[in-house]
Amino acid sequence: MNEDKNMSNDRVIAVTGGTGTVGSELLRLLAARGAKVRALSRHPGKAPRLPGVEWVAGDLADKGSLGRLMSGAESFFLLTGNMDNMVPAQLNAIDAAKQAGVRRVVKLSALGASIHSKSVIGLWHYLVEQALERSGMAWTLLRPHAYLQNFLGQVEDIRQGRLPSAAGDGLVPFVDTRDIAAVAAEVLIRGGWEGKKLVLTGPAGRTHDEVAKVLSAELGYPVEHRRESEDEAWARLRKAGVPVWLAAGTLALYAYWRHGGATAKVSGVIEQITGRPPRSLEEFVRDHKQQFAR
Ligand SMILES: NC(=O)c1ccc[n+]([C@@H]2O[C@H](COP(=O)([O-])OP(=O)(O)OC[C@H]3O[C@@H](n4cnc5c(N)ncnc54)[C@H](OP(=O)(O)O)[C@@H]3O)[C@@H](O)[C@H]2O)c1
């Protein structure tokens, strides 16, 4: 049922990244509010079925495969994973949206997106942001800080009692991807944040020592922050198969965090837009206890 008075049921919202961490929660929220959604995946057969969500097959690397996604869409949510063809793939999506007459694009970018970013991810997001701003379509940029859900990617280490990082004592207001999705859903359904760059953070900056303490307290087994040098972090990431460009980007983020300043700042945007405070580190760990269980 459509619960939202501002939303017209026949306006299609096109979504990319809907099988991923942020996008799967976004689709759940849009479906719950009765939105009409068309979602792209390279493997739509494996995607979860939801009311009001039509899955279409396509690949952002192949512009010719995006026609069905965009056809008749009023709004478009743009997200891809971190991949070395992120810029051409996202530019294809922007071109296809414009050609199809899409009115509004909400792009999932990243905190610190800038031509000066020392992380290639920040630079790539910035280049796509610039293209979107020049496109003539209305736009909203979501610039989240580091995801709490990244710790799920370190579950093997955490279960063995260690949290390795070269973050030193840097304060990071990690953000829960469920809150990012909640902001995206509001912006897509209600509109009103056109031309805005929305910085999304959690409620407080936390050091990795604190993260390890919270993990220990909530999970019932000891977890220690293993402080790494840059060389040690590089070796760990490369051993885990992280590509050179992404490992270099991760070291750049560690350096920003150690340095502090803008990266430690908390923004109130999630509460302003969703009406509820962002989830804390403690809530995140409690909600994912089973995944972290030994
Ligand atoms: N992790 C962080 O701390 C952090 C912080 C700030 C910003 N970000 C940004 O967040 C984004 C990642 O979000 P996420 O973690 O939710 O993503 P994710 O879980 O890695 O999912 C990636 C999604 O992108 C889709 N995708 C990848 N390549 C595609 C292609 N060629 N064509 C069509 N779809 C494609 C995948 O769909 P299929 O596989 O179904 O095709 C999947 O749904 C990145 O842009 C990253 O820079 C991350």
mmCIF file of C-alpha atoms and ligand atoms in Angstrom:
data_model
loop_
_atom_site.group_PDB
_atom_site.id
_atom_site.type_symbol
_atom_site.label_atom_id
_atom_site.label_comp_id
_atom_site.label_asym_id
_atom_site.label_seq_id
_atom_site.Cartn_x
_atom_site.Cartn_y
_atom_site.Cartn_z
ATOM 1 C CA MET A 1 0.000 0.000 0.000
ATOM 2 C CA ASN A 2 1.213 3.497 -0.736
ATOM 3 C CA GLU A 3 1.489 5.197 2.661
ATOM 4 C CA ASP A 4 3.007 8.400 1.407
ATOM 5 C CA LYS A 5 0.784 11.262 0.315
ATOM 6 C CA ASN A 6 3.616 13.004 -1.572
ATOM 7 C CA MET A 7 4.357 9.994 -3.687
ATOM 8 C CA SER A 8 2.536 9.047 -6.834
ATOM 9 C CA ASN A 9 2.259 5.281 -7.186
ATOM 10 C CA ASP A 10 2.840 5.247 -10.932
ATOM 11 C CA ARG A 11 6.186 7.098 -10.769
ATOM 12 C CA VAL A 12 8.953 4.571 -11.220
ATOM 13 C CA ILE A 13 12.134 4.762 -9.137
ATOM 14 C CA ALA A 14 15.066 3.105 -10.931
ATOM 15 C CA VAL A 15 17.680 1.606 -8.600
ATOM 16 C CA THR A 16 21.194 0.236 -9.114
ATOM 17 C CA GLY A 17 23.132 -1.624 -6.425
ATOM 18 C CA GLY A 18 19.895 -3.131 -5.087
ATOM 19 C CA THR A 19 21.519 -6.494 -4.326
ATOM 20 C CA GLY A 20 24.247 -4.870 -2.191
ATOM 21 C CA THR A 21 24.561 -3.725 1.422
ATOM 22 C CA VAL A 22 22.932 -0.282 1.142
ATOM 23 C CA GLY A 23 20.718 -1.068 -1.852
ATOM 24 C CA SER A 24 19.063 -4.209 -0.446
ATOM 25 C CA GLU A 25 17.900 -2.254 2.613
ATOM 26 C CA LEU A 26 16.788 0.635 0.371
ATOM 27 C CA LEU A 27 14.617 -1.722 -1.703
ATOM 28 C CA ARG A 28 13.080 -3.173 1.468
ATOM 29 C CA LEU A 29 12.188 0.333 2.681
ATOM 30 C CA LEU A 30 10.816 1.465 -0.698
ATOM 31 C CA ALA A 31 8.728 -1.706 -1.024
ATOM 32 C CA ALA A 32 7.329 -1.209 2.485
ATOM 33 C CA ARG A 33 6.173 2.275 1.482
ATOM 34 C CA GLY A 34 4.437 1.093 -1.657
ATOM 35 C CA ALA A 35 6.891 2.561 -4.143
ATOM 36 C CA LYS A 36 7.067 1.314 -7.709
ATOM 37 C CA VAL A 37 10.688 0.283 -8.264
ATOM 38 C CA ARG A 38 12.715 -1.062 -11.154
ATOM 39 C CA ALA A 39 16.044 -2.506 -10.019
ATOM 40 C CA LEU A 40 19.072 -3.513 -12.081
ATOM 41 C CA SER A 41 21.284 -6.515 -11.429
ATOM 42 C CA ARG A 42 23.733 -8.514 -13.473
ATOM 43 C CA HIS A 43 22.122 -11.591 -11.892
ATOM 44 C CA PRO A 44 18.433 -10.725 -11.372
ATOM 45 C CA GLY A 45 17.529 -14.406 -10.901
ATOM 46 C CA LYS A 46 19.373 -14.371 -7.577
ATOM 47 C CA ALA A 47 17.834 -11.106 -6.334
ATOM 48 C CA PRO A 48 15.247 -11.138 -3.509
ATOM 49 C CA ARG A 49 11.586 -10.795 -4.531
ATOM 50 C CA LEU A 50 9.769 -7.814 -3.006
ATOM 51 C CA PRO A 51 6.328 -6.300 -3.654
ATOM 52 C CA GLY A 52 6.460 -3.454 -6.189
ATOM 53 C CA VAL A 53 10.035 -4.269 -7.221
ATOM 54 C CA GLU A 54 10.660 -5.385 -10.811
ATOM 55 C CA TRP A 55 14.141 -6.750 -11.461
ATOM 56 C CA VAL A 56 15.769 -6.171 -14.834
ATOM 57 C CA ALA A 57 18.980 -7.702 -16.160
ATOM 58 C CA GLY A 58 21.762 -5.339 -17.158
ATOM 59 C CA ASP A 59 25.338 -4.274 -16.618
ATOM 60 C CA LEU A 60 26.372 -0.643 -16.092
ATOM 61 C CA ALA A 61 29.487 -1.362 -18.149
ATOM 62 C CA ASP A 62 27.142 -1.914 -21.127
ATOM 63 C CA LYS A 63 25.114 1.244 -21.756
ATOM 64 C CA GLY A 64 22.922 -0.601 -24.252
ATOM 65 C CA SER A 65 21.587 -2.801 -21.422
ATOM 66 C CA LEU A 66 20.151 0.116 -19.391
ATOM 67 C CA GLY A 67 17.136 1.113 -21.510
ATOM 68 C CA ARG A 68 14.577 -1.047 -19.689
ATOM 69 C CA LEU A 69 15.823 0.137 -16.266
ATOM 70 C CA MET A 70 15.340 3.803 -17.106
ATOM 71 C CA SER A 71 12.222 3.610 -19.278
ATOM 72 C CA GLY A 72 9.532 5.847 -17.738
ATOM 73 C CA ALA A 73 11.535 6.341 -14.518
ATOM 74 C CA GLU A 74 11.140 9.642 -12.711
ATOM 75 C CA SER A 75 13.960 9.174 -10.181
ATOM 76 C CA PHE A 76 17.142 7.150 -10.214
ATOM 77 C CA PHE A 77 19.331 5.889 -7.347
ATOM 78 C CA LEU A 78 22.922 5.387 -8.498
ATOM 79 C CA LEU A 79 25.254 3.070 -6.575
ATOM 80 C CA THR A 80 27.937 0.621 -7.599
ATOM 81 C CA GLY A 81 30.513 -1.241 -5.550
ATOM 82 C CA ASN A 82 34.125 -0.098 -5.495
ATOM 83 C CA MET A 83 35.397 -1.321 -8.845
ATOM 84 C CA ASP A 84 38.133 -0.176 -11.197
ATOM 85 C CA ASN A 85 35.609 0.748 -13.922
ATOM 86 C CA MET A 86 33.418 2.729 -11.503
ATOM 87 C CA VAL A 87 33.710 6.023 -13.386
ATOM 88 C CA PRO A 88 32.793 4.797 -16.903
ATOM 89 C CA ALA A 89 30.055 2.535 -15.486
ATOM 90 C CA GLN A 90 28.443 5.359 -13.479
ATOM 91 C CA LEU A 91 28.810 7.801 -16.403
ATOM 92 C CA ASN A 92 26.942 5.265 -18.587
ATOM 93 C CA ALA A 93 24.141 5.280 -16.019
ATOM 94 C CA ILE A 94 23.964 9.083 -15.973
ATOM 95 C CA ASP A 95 23.851 9.223 -19.788
ATOM 96 C CA ALA A 96 21.136 6.552 -19.957
ATOM 97 C CA ALA A 97 19.061 8.354 -17.296
ATOM 98 C CA LYS A 98 19.311 11.647 -19.151
ATOM 99 C CA GLN A 99 18.394 10.066 -22.486
ATOM 100 C CA ALA A 100 15.334 8.432 -20.906
ATOM 101 C CA GLY A 101 14.111 11.736 -19.427
ATOM 102 C CA VAL A 102 14.754 10.867 -15.763
ATOM 103 C CA ARG A 103 14.150 13.988 -13.682
ATOM 104 C CA ARG A 104 16.159 13.366 -10.525
ATOM 105 C CA VAL A 105 19.246 11.350 -9.576
ATOM 106 C CA VAL A 106 20.336 10.446 -6.051
ATOM 107 C CA LYS A 107 23.955 9.303 -6.105
ATOM 108 C CA LEU A 108 25.641 7.335 -3.341
ATOM 109 C CA SER A 109 29.084 8.951 -3.145
ATOM 110 C CA ALA A 110 31.541 9.115 -0.221
ATOM 111 C CA LEU A 111 32.733 11.534 2.432
ATOM 112 C CA GLY A 112 35.721 13.491 1.167
ATOM 113 C CA ALA A 113 34.886 13.086 -2.533
ATOM 114 C CA SER A 114 37.268 15.617 -4.048
ATOM 115 C CA ILE A 115 39.693 16.260 -6.874
ATOM 116 C CA HIS A 116 42.310 16.418 -4.092
ATOM 117 C CA SER A 117 41.384 13.104 -2.464
ATOM 118 C CA LYS A 118 44.369 10.873 -1.757
ATOM 119 C CA SER A 119 42.018 7.891 -2.036
ATOM 120 C CA VAL A 120 41.238 6.982 -5.631
ATOM 121 C CA ILE A 121 37.668 6.132 -4.566
ATOM 122 C CA GLY A 122 37.156 9.720 -3.359
ATOM 123 C CA LEU A 123 38.550 11.039 -6.642
ATOM 124 C CA TRP A 124 36.383 8.730 -8.765
ATOM 125 C CA HIS A 125 33.223 9.647 -6.847
ATOM 126 C CA TYR A 126 34.078 13.315 -7.347
ATOM 127 C CA LEU A 127 34.445 12.880 -11.121
ATOM 128 C CA VAL A 128 31.018 11.227 -11.315
ATOM 129 C CA GLU A 129 29.504 13.917 -9.052
ATOM 130 C CA GLN A 130 30.806 16.566 -11.439
ATOM 131 C CA ALA A 131 29.274 14.828 -14.461
ATOM 132 C CA LEU A 132 25.963 14.530 -12.636
ATOM 133 C CA GLU A 133 25.990 18.220 -11.660
ATOM 134 C CA ARG A 134 26.561 19.114 -15.333
ATOM 135 C CA SER A 135 23.873 16.715 -16.606
ATOM 136 C CA GLY A 136 20.930 19.106 -16.310
ATOM 137 C CA MET A 137 19.005 16.597 -14.162
ATOM 138 C CA ALA A 138 18.192 17.450 -10.553
ATOM 139 C CA TRP A 139 20.622 15.725 -8.175
ATOM 140 C CA THR A 140 21.238 14.893 -4.536
ATOM 141 C CA LEU A 141 24.583 13.519 -3.364
ATOM 142 C CA LEU A 142 24.804 11.203 -0.355
ATOM 143 C CA ARG A 143 28.292 11.327 1.124
ATOM 144 C CA PRO A 144 28.496 8.700 3.864
ATOM 145 C CA HIS A 145 31.435 8.138 6.201
ATOM 146 C CA ALA A 146 32.907 4.658 6.718
ATOM 147 C CA TYR A 147 30.272 1.932 7.128
ATOM 148 C CA LEU A 148 29.866 0.054 10.416
ATOM 149 C CA GLN A 149 29.053 -2.926 8.193
ATOM 150 C CA ASN A 150 32.731 -2.953 7.064
ATOM 151 C CA PHE A 151 33.454 -4.729 10.368
ATOM 152 C CA LEU A 152 31.423 -7.699 9.055
ATOM 153 C CA GLY A 153 34.168 -8.020 6.419
ATOM 154 C CA GLN A 154 36.685 -8.461 9.275
ATOM 155 C CA VAL A 155 34.645 -11.142 11.006
ATOM 156 C CA GLU A 156 37.321 -13.850 10.684
ATOM 157 C CA ASP A 157 39.917 -11.697 12.468
ATOM 158 C CA ILE A 158 37.401 -10.492 15.045
ATOM 159 C CA ARG A 159 36.366 -14.059 15.923
ATOM 160 C CA GLN A 160 40.047 -14.737 16.572
ATOM 161 C CA GLY A 161 40.150 -11.804 18.977
ATOM 162 C CA ARG A 162 41.903 -9.205 16.837
ATOM 163 C CA LEU A 163 40.898 -6.014 15.045
ATOM 164 C CA PRO A 164 43.830 -5.009 12.852
ATOM 165 C CA SER A 165 44.057 -1.432 11.558
ATOM 166 C CA ALA A 166 46.483 1.384 10.816
ATOM 167 C CA ALA A 167 43.886 3.862 12.087
ATOM 168 C CA GLY A 168 45.899 4.650 15.240
ATOM 169 C CA ASP A 169 43.812 6.783 17.618
ATOM 170 C CA GLY A 170 41.747 8.343 14.804
ATOM 171 C CA LEU A 171 38.133 9.152 15.665
ATOM 172 C CA VAL A 172 35.711 7.838 13.037
ATOM 173 C CA PRO A 173 31.925 8.410 13.217
ATOM 174 C CA PHE A 174 31.121 5.092 11.517
ATOM 175 C CA VAL A 175 27.652 5.032 9.952
ATOM 176 C CA ASP A 176 25.187 2.163 9.732
ATOM 177 C CA THR A 177 24.194 1.361 6.133
ATOM 178 C CA ARG A 178 20.567 0.928 7.284
ATOM 179 C CA ASP A 179 20.540 4.650 8.131
ATOM 180 C CA ILE A 180 22.057 5.546 4.745
ATOM 181 C CA ALA A 181 19.280 3.540 3.073
ATOM 182 C CA ALA A 182 16.663 5.305 5.221
ATOM 183 C CA VAL A 183 17.947 8.699 4.048
ATOM 184 C CA ALA A 184 17.982 7.531 0.424
ATOM 185 C CA ALA A 185 14.380 6.310 0.718
ATOM 186 C CA GLU A 186 13.213 9.661 2.145
ATOM 187 C CA VAL A 187 15.034 11.659 -0.515
ATOM 188 C CA LEU A 188 13.692 9.467 -3.337
ATOM 189 C CA ILE A 189 10.112 9.420 -2.091
ATOM 190 C CA ARG A 190 9.684 12.937 -0.737
ATOM 191 C CA GLY A 191 12.261 14.912 -2.752
ATOM 192 C CA GLY A 192 13.242 18.361 -1.528
ATOM 193 C CA TRP A 193 16.998 17.836 -1.169
ATOM 194 C CA GLU A 194 17.887 18.694 -4.777
ATOM 195 C CA GLY A 195 21.303 20.348 -5.190
ATOM 196 C CA LYS A 196 22.404 19.167 -1.715
ATOM 197 C CA LYS A 197 25.525 17.228 -0.706
ATOM 198 C CA LEU A 198 24.452 15.289 2.385
ATOM 199 C CA VAL A 199 27.237 14.140 4.712
ATOM 200 C CA LEU A 200 26.053 11.048 6.610
ATOM 201 C CA THR A 201 27.778 9.945 9.821
ATOM 202 C CA GLY A 202 27.027 7.939 12.915
ATOM 203 C CA PRO A 203 26.262 9.625 16.237
ATOM 204 C CA ALA A 204 29.864 9.861 17.581
ATOM 205 C CA GLY A 205 33.489 9.500 16.543
ATOM 206 C CA ARG A 206 34.981 6.203 17.810
ATOM 207 C CA THR A 207 38.577 4.981 17.882
ATOM 208 C CA HIS A 208 39.451 1.430 16.902
ATOM 209 C CA ASP A 209 40.411 0.826 20.569
ATOM 210 C CA GLU A 210 36.808 1.715 21.468
ATOM 211 C CA VAL A 211 35.442 -0.477 18.679
ATOM 212 C CA ALA A 212 37.442 -3.419 20.059
ATOM 213 C CA LYS A 213 36.134 -2.686 23.572
ATOM 214 C CA VAL A 214 32.514 -2.575 22.413
ATOM 215 C CA LEU A 215 32.972 -5.803 20.423
ATOM 216 C CA SER A 216 34.436 -7.486 23.535
ATOM 217 C CA ALA A 217 31.644 -6.243 25.809
ATOM 218 C CA GLU A 218 28.800 -7.141 23.462
ATOM 219 C CA LEU A 219 30.136 -10.428 22.078
ATOM 220 C CA GLY A 220 31.421 -11.895 25.340
ATOM 221 C CA TYR A 221 34.917 -12.739 24.071
ATOM 222 C CA PRO A 222 38.014 -10.506 24.099
ATOM 223 C CA VAL A 223 38.861 -8.500 20.987
ATOM 224 C CA GLU A 224 42.017 -6.378 20.826
ATOM 225 C CA HIS A 225 42.853 -3.528 18.452
ATOM 226 C CA ARG A 226 46.054 -4.630 16.703
ATOM 227 C CA ARG A 227 47.817 -1.392 15.761
ATOM 228 C CA GLU A 228 49.499 -1.807 12.403
ATOM 229 C CA SER A 229 52.140 0.186 10.567
ATOM 230 C CA GLU A 230 51.213 1.148 6.981
ATOM 231 C CA ASP A 231 53.497 -1.643 5.706
ATOM 232 C CA GLU A 232 51.718 -4.195 7.899
ATOM 233 C CA ALA A 233 48.274 -2.993 6.798
ATOM 234 C CA TRP A 234 49.371 -3.097 3.148
ATOM 235 C CA ALA A 235 50.675 -6.666 3.542
ATOM 236 C CA ARG A 236 47.422 -7.786 5.237
ATOM 237 C CA LEU A 237 45.197 -6.232 2.564
ATOM 238 C CA ARG A 238 47.229 -7.577 -0.343
ATOM 239 C CA LYS A 239 47.351 -11.058 1.256
ATOM 240 C CA ALA A 240 43.541 -10.939 1.470
ATOM 241 C CA GLY A 241 43.406 -10.282 -2.300
ATOM 242 C CA VAL A 242 42.498 -6.577 -2.114
ATOM 243 C CA PRO A 243 43.582 -4.980 -5.446
ATOM 244 C CA VAL A 244 46.466 -2.490 -5.374
ATOM 245 C CA TRP A 245 44.264 0.585 -6.071
ATOM 246 C CA LEU A 246 41.833 -0.302 -3.271
ATOM 247 C CA ALA A 247 44.580 -1.197 -0.778
ATOM 248 C CA ALA A 248 46.262 2.154 -1.531
ATOM 249 C CA GLY A 249 42.896 3.897 -1.048
ATOM 250 C CA THR A 250 42.433 2.149 2.315
ATOM 251 C CA LEU A 251 45.877 3.309 3.506
ATOM 252 C CA ALA A 252 44.954 6.848 2.458
ATOM 253 C CA LEU A 253 41.780 6.623 4.580
ATOM 254 C CA TYR A 254 43.782 5.353 7.583
ATOM 255 C CA ALA A 255 46.090 8.368 7.181
ATOM 256 C CA TYR A 256 43.106 10.769 7.087
ATOM 257 C CA TRP A 257 41.669 9.145 10.217
ATOM 258 C CA ARG A 258 44.989 9.323 12.115
ATOM 259 C CA HIS A 259 45.312 12.979 11.184
ATOM 260 C CA GLY A 260 41.786 13.845 12.413
ATOM 261 C CA GLY A 261 40.080 17.143 11.571
ATOM 262 C CA ALA A 262 37.117 17.050 9.174
ATOM 263 C CA THR A 263 37.040 13.238 9.103
ATOM 264 C CA ALA A 264 36.209 13.114 12.850
ATOM 265 C CA LYS A 265 33.200 15.445 12.555
ATOM 266 C CA VAL A 266 29.674 14.257 13.259
ATOM 267 C CA SER A 267 26.796 15.463 11.056
ATOM 268 C CA GLY A 268 23.156 15.636 12.173
ATOM 269 C CA VAL A 269 21.772 14.968 8.700
ATOM 270 C CA ILE A 270 20.428 11.446 9.311
ATOM 271 C CA GLU A 271 18.263 12.635 12.201
ATOM 272 C CA GLN A 272 17.169 15.765 10.289
ATOM 273 C CA ILE A 273 15.958 13.699 7.354
ATOM 274 C CA THR A 274 14.645 10.504 8.959
ATOM 275 C CA GLY A 275 13.495 11.992 12.276
ATOM 276 C CA ARG A 276 15.476 9.447 14.303
ATOM 277 C CA PRO A 277 19.084 9.433 15.513
ATOM 278 C CA PRO A 278 21.598 7.316 13.617
ATOM 279 C CA ARG A 279 22.331 3.844 14.976
ATOM 280 C CA SER A 280 25.311 3.561 17.310
ATOM 281 C CA LEU A 281 28.251 1.155 17.210
ATOM 282 C CA GLU A 282 26.701 -0.685 20.178
ATOM 283 C CA GLU A 283 23.358 -1.146 18.347
ATOM 284 C CA PHE A 284 25.155 -2.370 15.235
ATOM 285 C CA VAL A 285 27.144 -4.990 17.159
ATOM 286 C CA ARG A 286 24.053 -6.157 19.090
ATOM 287 C CA ASP A 287 22.041 -6.489 15.859
ATOM 288 C CA HIS A 288 24.814 -8.572 14.249
ATOM 289 C CA LYS A 289 25.767 -10.752 17.219
ATOM 290 C CA GLN A 290 25.010 -13.943 15.314
ATOM 291 C CA GLN A 291 27.373 -13.039 12.468
ATOM 292 C CA PHE A 292 30.169 -12.288 14.953
ATOM 293 C CA ALA A 293 29.498 -15.374 17.105
ATOM 294 C CA ARG A 294 32.370 -17.820 17.421
HETATM 295 N N1 LIG B 1 32.314 0.808 2.654
HETATM 296 C C1 LIG B 1 32.371 2.045 3.096
HETATM 297 O O1 LIG B 1 32.801 2.333 4.230
HETATM 298 C C2 LIG B 1 31.902 3.169 2.204
HETATM 299 C C3 LIG B 1 31.869 4.475 2.697
HETATM 300 C C4 LIG B 1 31.422 5.499 1.863
HETATM 301 C C5 LIG B 1 30.999 5.217 0.568
HETATM 302 N N2 LIG B 1 31.054 3.922 0.120
HETATM 303 C C6 LIG B 1 30.595 3.648 -1.251
HETATM 304 O O2 LIG B 1 29.505 2.714 -1.189
HETATM 305 C C7 LIG B 1 29.445 2.003 -2.438
HETATM 306 C C8 LIG B 1 29.266 0.539 -2.138
HETATM 307 O O3 LIG B 1 28.012 0.339 -1.488
HETATM 308 P P1 LIG B 1 27.597 -1.107 -0.980
HETATM 309 O O4 LIG B 1 28.621 -1.551 0.040
HETATM 310 O O5 LIG B 1 26.169 -1.081 -0.596
HETATM 311 O O6 LIG B 1 27.789 -1.973 -2.304
HETATM 312 P P2 LIG B 1 27.999 -3.530 -2.429
HETATM 313 O O7 LIG B 1 27.359 -4.255 -1.283
HETATM 314 O O8 LIG B 1 29.439 -3.786 -2.722
HETATM 315 O O9 LIG B 1 27.134 -3.871 -3.726
HETATM 316 C C9 LIG B 1 27.553 -3.473 -4.988
HETATM 317 C C10 LIG B 1 26.331 -3.373 -5.883
HETATM 318 O O10 LIG B 1 26.725 -2.825 -7.134
HETATM 319 C C11 LIG B 1 26.159 -3.598 -8.177
HETATM 320 N N3 LIG B 1 27.070 -3.592 -9.321
HETATM 321 C C12 LIG B 1 28.420 -3.765 -9.289
HETATM 322 N N4 LIG B 1 28.907 -3.729 -10.542
HETATM 323 C C13 LIG B 1 27.850 -3.533 -11.377
HETATM 324 C C14 LIG B 1 27.719 -3.417 -12.774
HETATM 325 N N5 LIG B 1 28.772 -3.499 -13.604
HETATM 326 N N6 LIG B 1 26.472 -3.236 -13.293
HETATM 327 C C15 LIG B 1 25.394 -3.184 -12.462
HETATM 328 N N7 LIG B 1 25.457 -3.265 -11.123
HETATM 329 C C16 LIG B 1 26.674 -3.458 -10.603
HETATM 330 C C17 LIG B 1 25.979 -4.992 -7.618
HETATM 331 O O11 LIG B 1 24.889 -5.602 -8.285
HETATM 332 P P3 LIG B 1 24.908 -7.075 -8.973
HETATM 333 O O12 LIG B 1 26.113 -7.801 -8.450
HETATM 334 O O13 LIG B 1 23.598 -7.678 -8.528
HETATM 335 O O14 LIG B 1 24.942 -6.813 -10.429
HETATM 336 C C18 LIG B 1 25.647 -4.707 -6.150
HETATM 337 O O15 LIG B 1 24.254 -4.554 -5.982
HETATM 338 C C19 LIG B 1 30.740 2.326 -3.168
HETATM 339 O O16 LIG B 1 30.483 3.281 -4.172
HETATM 340 C C20 LIG B 1 31.620 2.934 -2.092
HETATM 341 O O17 LIG B 1 32.598 3.820 -2.591
HETATM 342 C C21 LIG B 1 31.474 2.899 0.903
#
